[in-house]
Short mmCIF file of C-alpha atoms in Angstrom, two decimals:
data_model
loop_
_atom_site.label_atom_id
_atom_site.label_comp_id
_atom_site.label_asym_id
_atom_site.label_seq_id
_atom_site.Cartn_x
_atom_site.Cartn_y
_atom_site.Cartn_z
CA MET J 1 -3.04 -17.49 12.08
CA LEU J 2 0.73 -16.94 11.57
CA LYS J 3 1.89 -13.55 11.70
CA LEU J 4 4.81 -12.78 9.26
CA THR J 5 7.89 -10.48 9.99
CA ARG J 6 9.72 -8.39 7.21
CA ASP J 7 12.15 -11.29 6.58
CA GLU J 8 9.39 -13.68 6.11
CA LEU J 9 7.30 -11.47 3.84
CA MET J 10 10.46 -11.11 1.61
CA LYS J 11 11.01 -14.71 1.56
CA ARG J 12 7.48 -15.37 0.61
CA LEU J 13 7.84 -12.80 -2.50
CA LEU J 14 10.86 -14.43 -3.58
CA ARG J 15 9.37 -17.96 -3.45
CA LEU J 16 6.38 -16.43 -5.47
CA ASP J 17 8.71 -15.23 -8.02
CA GLU J 18 10.48 -18.71 -8.11
CA ASP J 19 7.07 -20.35 -8.70
CA ALA J 20 6.18 -17.76 -11.45
CA ASP J 21 9.53 -18.48 -13.13
CA LEU J 22 8.60 -22.10 -13.21
CA SER J 23 5.09 -21.79 -14.54
CA LEU J 24 5.13 -18.82 -17.04
CA ASP J 25 6.45 -18.65 -20.44
CA PRO J 26 10.07 -17.69 -20.55
CA ASP J 27 9.49 -14.16 -22.09
CA GLU J 28 6.57 -13.17 -19.78
CA ARG J 29 7.06 -10.50 -17.17
CA CYS J 30 4.40 -9.68 -14.43
CA HIS J 31 3.87 -7.14 -11.83
CA LEU J 32 2.65 -6.89 -8.31
CA VAL J 33 1.81 -3.88 -6.35
CA ILE J 34 1.90 -4.28 -2.57
CA VAL J 35 0.09 -1.88 -0.30
CA GLY J 36 -1.19 -1.66 3.29
CA GLY J 37 0.70 -2.88 6.47
CA GLY J 38 2.75 -5.38 4.66
CA ALA J 39 4.14 -2.75 2.19
CA LEU J 40 4.93 -0.76 5.20
CA ILE J 41 6.69 -3.28 7.05
CA ILE J 42 8.54 -4.45 3.86
CA GLN J 43 9.66 -0.63 3.53
CA ARG J 44 10.64 -0.61 6.99
CA TYR J 45 8.36 2.33 8.14
CA ILE J 46 6.57 0.11 10.78
CA ILE J 47 7.89 -2.44 12.91
CA ARG J 48 5.30 -5.35 13.43
CA ALA J 49 4.06 -8.68 11.90
CA THR J 50 1.02 -9.28 9.62
CA HIS J 51 -1.09 -12.04 8.70
CA ASP J 52 -0.74 -11.48 4.84
CA LEU J 53 0.27 -9.33 2.10
CA ASP J 54 -2.26 -7.01 0.27
CA ALA J 55 -2.01 -6.49 -3.41
CA ILE J 56 -3.82 -3.68 -5.25
CA SER J 57 -2.72 -4.22 -8.75
CA VAL J 58 -1.48 -7.75 -10.10
CA SER J 59 -0.85 -9.36 -13.36
CA PRO J 60 -3.77 -11.70 -14.19
CA LYS J 61 -1.37 -14.63 -14.73
CA LEU J 62 -0.26 -14.71 -11.21
CA LEU J 63 -3.74 -14.96 -9.64
CA SER J 64 -3.71 -18.77 -9.30
CA LEU J 65 -0.44 -18.42 -7.28
CA LEU J 66 -1.34 -15.69 -4.91
CA GLU J 67 -3.53 -17.60 -2.47
CA LYS J 68 -0.73 -20.13 -1.88
CA TYR J 69 1.57 -17.26 -0.44
CA ASP J 70 -1.27 -15.51 1.52
CA ILE J 71 -1.43 -12.50 -0.87
CA ASN J 72 -4.86 -10.69 -0.61
CA CYS J 73 -6.24 -9.35 -3.83
CA ARG J 74 -9.35 -8.40 -2.16
CA VAL J 75 -8.02 -5.16 -1.18
CA GLN J 76 -8.88 -4.15 -4.84
CA THR J 77 -12.53 -3.38 -3.48
CA PHE J 78 -10.82 -0.39 -1.69
CA ILE J 79 -9.16 1.09 -4.64
CA ASN J 80 -11.29 4.11 -4.17
CA ASN J 81 -9.41 4.96 -0.95
CA PHE J 82 -6.21 5.48 -2.96
CA PRO J 83 -5.55 8.61 -4.77
CA TYR J 84 -6.65 8.53 -8.48
CA ASN J 85 -3.10 8.66 -9.90
CA TYR J 86 -1.33 6.32 -7.42
CA GLU J 87 0.17 4.36 -10.25
CA ASP J 88 2.17 7.41 -11.13
CA ARG J 89 3.93 7.05 -7.80
CA LEU J 90 4.87 3.36 -7.43
CA VAL J 91 7.97 2.59 -5.61
CA PRO J 92 10.00 -0.19 -7.16
CA LEU J 93 10.54 -2.87 -4.40
CA PHE J 94 12.82 -5.41 -6.65
CA GLN J 95 12.72 -6.97 -10.07
CA GLY J 96 12.42 -10.84 -9.73
CA ARG J 97 12.95 -13.48 -12.44
CA LYS J 98 9.38 -12.89 -13.57
CA ILE J 99 7.73 -10.41 -11.34
CA ASP J 100 8.38 -6.74 -10.92
CA PHE J 101 7.67 -5.86 -7.39
CA PHE J 102 6.11 -2.52 -6.33
CA THR J 103 4.58 -0.84 -3.42
CA ALA J 104 2.39 2.21 -3.34
CA SER J 105 4.09 5.35 -2.36
CA LEU J 106 4.11 6.19 1.27
CA GLU J 107 1.81 9.13 1.03
CA ASP J 108 -0.61 6.98 -1.18
CA MET J 109 -0.74 4.49 1.64
CA VAL J 110 -1.21 7.13 4.33
CA ILE J 111 -4.14 8.49 2.20
CA ALA J 112 -5.85 4.96 2.21
CA LYS J 113 -5.25 4.26 5.66
CA LEU J 114 -7.00 7.66 6.77
CA TYR J 115 -9.96 6.46 4.89
CA SER J 116 -9.97 3.44 7.37
CA ARG J 117 -11.55 3.46 10.90
CA ARG J 118 -9.37 0.50 12.01
CA PRO J 119 -7.23 1.19 15.09
CA VAL J 120 -4.21 -0.91 13.31
CA ASP J 121 -4.43 1.56 10.42
CA GLN J 122 -4.35 4.68 12.77
CA SER J 123 -1.51 3.22 14.67
CA ASP J 124 0.59 2.50 11.31
CA VAL J 125 0.26 6.20 10.11
CA GLU J 126 1.33 7.41 13.48
CA ALA J 127 4.70 5.49 13.53
CA GLU J 128 7.61 7.49 13.88
CA GLU J 129 9.30 6.22 10.65
CA VAL J 130 6.16 7.10 8.82
CA LEU J 131 5.92 10.59 10.05
CA LYS J 132 9.65 11.18 9.63
CA ASN J 133 9.55 10.00 5.96
CA LEU J 134 6.43 11.59 4.71
CA ASN J 135 6.39 14.30 1.99
CA TRP J 136 3.97 16.37 3.69
CA ASP J 137 3.55 18.82 0.68
CA LEU J 138 2.73 15.78 -1.53
CA LEU J 139 0.32 14.19 1.09
CA ASP J 140 -1.47 17.52 1.09
CA LYS J 141 -1.72 17.51 -2.79
CA LEU J 142 -2.94 14.01 -2.81
CA ALA J 143 -5.48 14.88 -0.14
CA THR J 144 -6.90 18.15 -1.64
CA ASP J 145 -6.30 18.14 -5.16
CA ASP J 146 -9.54 17.56 -7.26
CA ASP J 147 -7.68 15.14 -9.47
CA GLU J 148 -6.56 12.70 -6.62
CA ALA J 149 -8.24 11.61 -3.56
CA LYS J 150 -11.32 13.49 -4.38
CA ALA J 151 -11.35 11.98 -7.95
CA SER J 152 -11.36 8.46 -6.85
CA VAL J 153 -13.90 8.47 -3.78
CA LEU J 154 -17.10 6.94 -4.15
CA ASN J 155 -19.13 9.66 -2.75
CA GLU J 156 -18.94 13.20 -1.15
CA ARG J 157 -19.76 11.71 2.50
CA ASN J 158 -16.67 9.32 2.13
CA TYR J 159 -14.49 12.39 1.21
CA ALA J 160 -15.82 14.55 3.94
CA ASP J 161 -15.41 11.78 6.48
CA PHE J 162 -11.62 11.36 5.14
CA MET J 163 -10.94 14.90 5.40
CA VAL J 164 -11.81 14.99 8.85
CA ASN J 165 -9.51 12.37 9.76
CA TYR J 166 -6.68 14.19 7.52
CA GLU J 167 -7.29 17.59 9.03
CA ASN J 168 -6.88 15.91 12.54
CA TYR J 169 -3.75 13.97 11.28
CA ILE J 170 -2.13 17.24 10.01
CA ARG J 171 -3.01 19.20 13.03
CA ARG J 172 -1.39 16.48 15.15
CA PHE J 173 1.62 15.42 13.39
CA CYS J 174 2.64 17.65 10.58
CA PRO J 175 5.85 19.62 11.23
CA CYS J 176 4.75 22.22 8.71
CA GLY J 177 2.43 24.06 11.23
CA ASN J 178 -0.71 23.78 9.21
#
């Protein structure tokens, strides 16, 4: 399977927007929220390639186009790994002809990746640019507030497992001395 670099991912998003421009009504606007490794690559927080892009939120009118561009919406099954109010912190990527592209915030993506046990996710959150650009206070709020990660999790056991990963992450990497 082809691995995509940042430039290839951006070209793919631009082509998706061009296709949407050809197939949608002139006055329609859509949105696409990219998460995961692809979002971190696009934002230049990590330097690696990926097989696809993950979208956590997408306008229904775009669904038929996404497979052509290897944009995975199955990540929506992991929505409970994102803090409850992640939409409040979306980061605009760019505004296309038809599609407004966003990524989840760095802090929201770190929370989601700390729920995972995959080595690639662990490696992503330990990348130098991720650590350098994290808002550690916001990360702590998202991890510990009753209205954020705790409010979206499926059960107490998942949250307890997450907290073990989170506390280990803070102990190893936080410059704030927690």
